[in-house]
Each structure stands twice: as structure tokens, then as C-alpha cells.
Amino acid sequence: METSKVYLCRVERSKINGNYTVWLPEQPDDDFVDLLVDKNDLLQGELWEILLKTGAKDSNLDVSKVYFAPEGDVFVSYTSDYALGKNMEKILNKLILNPEYFTKLVHLSGFKL
């Protein structure tokens, strides 16, 4: 059986303004993610933003210095703080790789199931 490839979050420094872009590409088909997106009338990028903010709150990570700008099904945000960007990257990658953590944050965020 072949498993679906997942795309991990990355932090990249902008050559234009020096800020750090935290981005997560659209993920391959996932029944649970698709259900959440459809049931809550969201795009995938918006779903990841909500889950990231929930994970940040759960981890006591202050994301007030972050500009969130999801682009359709791609999660994108910008910050001038590299350490903050790396912590956001960790949360997003944990969401992608750890189904139990993903489920916990879905419940904490209050999504309709």
C-alpha cells in the first residue's frame, strides 16, 4: 500500500524585505481535512491558520507579531521574528505528521464535525 505524500511547512527569508515567510503547500487529498474544509466552508489555507492559532494558544506561543495571509489552499504568514517562524513551522509540521495532535487541535478549535 502506498501512502500519500505530505508537504511539510518551511520558513524562508524574503530577499525583498528580510521577513520570514512561513508557508505550507496544499496537502494531498485527506478525507478528514476535506470534511473539515467542506463542513466549515473554508479553504485549506484558512483551516491551517485556525489550527496553527489554536496550537499556538495551546503552546503559549504569542503570534501577535504574525501577519496571516492564506492564499487559497496554501497557508502563508509573515513575521520578522525567525524563532517565532520556526516555532510555527514546528506546530504545522506536528499537525501534518501527528494525527492525535491534529485531532486534539480540531476539538480545541471548535470546528463542526
Tab-separated table of C-alpha atoms in Angstrom:
chain	number	residue	atom	x	y	z
A	1	MET	CA	0.000	0.000	0.000
A	2	GLU	CA	1.320	3.433	-0.932
A	3	THR	CA	0.834	6.306	1.462
A	4	SER	CA	0.077	9.832	0.324
A	5	LYS	CA	2.975	12.219	0.253
A	6	VAL	CA	2.655	15.129	2.651
A	7	TYR	CA	4.252	18.513	2.216
A	8	LEU	CA	5.930	19.970	5.270
A	9	CYS	CA	5.940	23.583	6.348
A	10	ARG	CA	9.020	25.683	5.649
A	11	VAL	CA	10.328	29.037	6.759
A	12	GLU	CA	12.096	31.144	4.153
A	13	ARG	CA	13.649	34.588	4.423
A	14	SER	CA	12.407	37.161	1.943
A	15	LYS	CA	15.128	38.754	-0.156
A	16	ILE	CA	12.873	41.766	-0.619
A	17	ASN	CA	12.118	42.819	2.965
A	18	GLY	CA	14.021	40.384	5.212
A	19	ASN	CA	10.858	39.000	6.821
A	20	TYR	CA	10.341	35.287	7.268
A	21	THR	CA	7.647	33.587	5.256
A	22	VAL	CA	6.083	30.586	6.931
A	23	TRP	CA	4.267	28.558	4.306
A	24	LEU	CA	2.603	25.211	3.968
A	25	PRO	CA	1.668	23.981	0.485
A	26	GLU	CA	-1.728	22.482	-0.234
A	27	GLN	CA	-1.781	18.970	1.145
A	28	PRO	CA	-2.732	15.904	-0.897
A	29	ASP	CA	-6.241	14.522	-0.548
A	30	ASP	CA	-7.114	13.696	3.047
A	31	ASP	CA	-10.669	12.697	3.897
A	32	PHE	CA	-10.653	14.340	7.341
A	33	VAL	CA	-9.157	17.621	6.110
A	34	ASP	CA	-11.605	17.649	3.179
A	35	LEU	CA	-14.508	17.043	5.584
A	36	LEU	CA	-13.435	19.940	7.821
A	37	VAL	CA	-12.964	22.282	4.870
A	38	ASP	CA	-16.340	21.416	3.343
A	39	LYS	CA	-18.319	21.332	6.591
A	40	ASN	CA	-16.908	24.652	7.809
A	41	ASP	CA	-16.926	26.410	4.407
A	42	LEU	CA	-13.179	27.124	4.435
A	43	LEU	CA	-10.212	26.852	2.150
A	44	GLN	CA	-7.372	24.613	3.276
A	45	GLY	CA	-5.115	27.594	3.999
A	46	GLU	CA	-7.733	29.030	6.356
A	47	LEU	CA	-8.072	25.677	8.123
A	48	TRP	CA	-4.313	25.537	8.760
A	49	GLU	CA	-4.358	29.134	10.033
A	50	ILE	CA	-7.068	28.323	12.588
A	51	LEU	CA	-5.318	25.132	13.671
A	52	LEU	CA	-1.979	26.934	13.944
A	53	LYS	CA	-3.509	29.688	16.085
A	54	THR	CA	-5.123	27.028	18.280
A	55	GLY	CA	-1.780	25.208	18.580
A	56	ALA	CA	-0.013	28.483	19.385
A	57	LYS	CA	-2.509	29.235	22.151
A	58	ASP	CA	-2.188	25.671	23.483
A	59	SER	CA	1.633	26.071	23.478
A	60	ASN	CA	1.626	29.622	24.914
A	61	LEU	CA	3.205	30.901	21.701
A	62	ASP	CA	2.459	34.571	21.057
A	63	VAL	CA	1.602	35.025	17.377
A	64	SER	CA	0.594	38.671	17.655
A	65	LYS	CA	3.652	39.664	15.556
A	66	VAL	CA	2.494	37.486	12.666
A	67	TYR	CA	0.690	38.647	9.542
A	68	PHE	CA	-1.520	35.813	8.292
A	69	ALA	CA	-2.305	35.730	4.576
A	70	PRO	CA	-3.512	32.305	3.447
A	71	GLU	CA	-3.665	32.100	-0.324
A	72	GLY	CA	-6.445	29.690	-1.219
A	73	ASP	CA	-5.412	26.222	-0.130
A	74	VAL	CA	-1.871	27.318	0.796
A	75	PHE	CA	-1.107	28.547	4.312
A	76	VAL	CA	1.099	31.645	4.282
A	77	SER	CA	2.154	34.012	7.050
A	78	TYR	CA	4.911	36.538	7.592
A	79	THR	CA	6.938	37.562	10.633
A	80	SER	CA	10.139	39.448	11.331
A	81	ASP	CA	10.948	37.032	14.187
A	82	TYR	CA	12.875	33.970	12.982
A	83	ALA	CA	12.414	31.989	16.227
A	84	LEU	CA	8.659	32.603	16.073
A	85	GLY	CA	8.606	31.410	12.462
A	86	LYS	CA	10.477	28.229	13.408
A	87	ASN	CA	8.045	27.556	16.271
A	88	MET	CA	5.116	27.988	13.892
A	89	GLU	CA	6.826	25.608	11.473
A	90	LYS	CA	7.098	23.014	14.271
A	91	ILE	CA	3.400	23.305	15.120
A	92	LEU	CA	2.303	22.970	11.494
A	93	ASN	CA	4.592	20.011	10.851
A	94	LYS	CA	3.360	18.312	14.024
A	95	LEU	CA	-0.208	18.823	12.757
A	96	ILE	CA	0.737	17.171	9.467
A	97	LEU	CA	2.670	14.266	10.967
A	98	ASN	CA	0.806	13.505	14.204
A	99	PRO	CA	-2.877	12.542	13.778
A	100	GLU	CA	-3.517	12.601	17.534
A	101	TYR	CA	-2.253	16.187	17.807
A	102	PHE	CA	-4.282	17.177	14.739
A	103	THR	CA	-7.438	15.685	16.294
A	104	LYS	CA	-6.753	17.411	19.629
A	105	LEU	CA	-6.436	20.819	17.948
A	106	VAL	CA	-9.532	20.229	15.815
A	107	HIS	CA	-11.517	19.665	19.013
A	108	LEU	CA	-9.929	22.644	20.792
A	109	SER	CA	-10.670	24.911	17.823
A	110	GLY	CA	-14.390	24.112	17.901
A	111	PHE	CA	-14.791	23.019	14.289
A	112	LYS	CA	-18.082	21.480	13.213
A	113	LEU	CA	-17.572	17.784	12.511
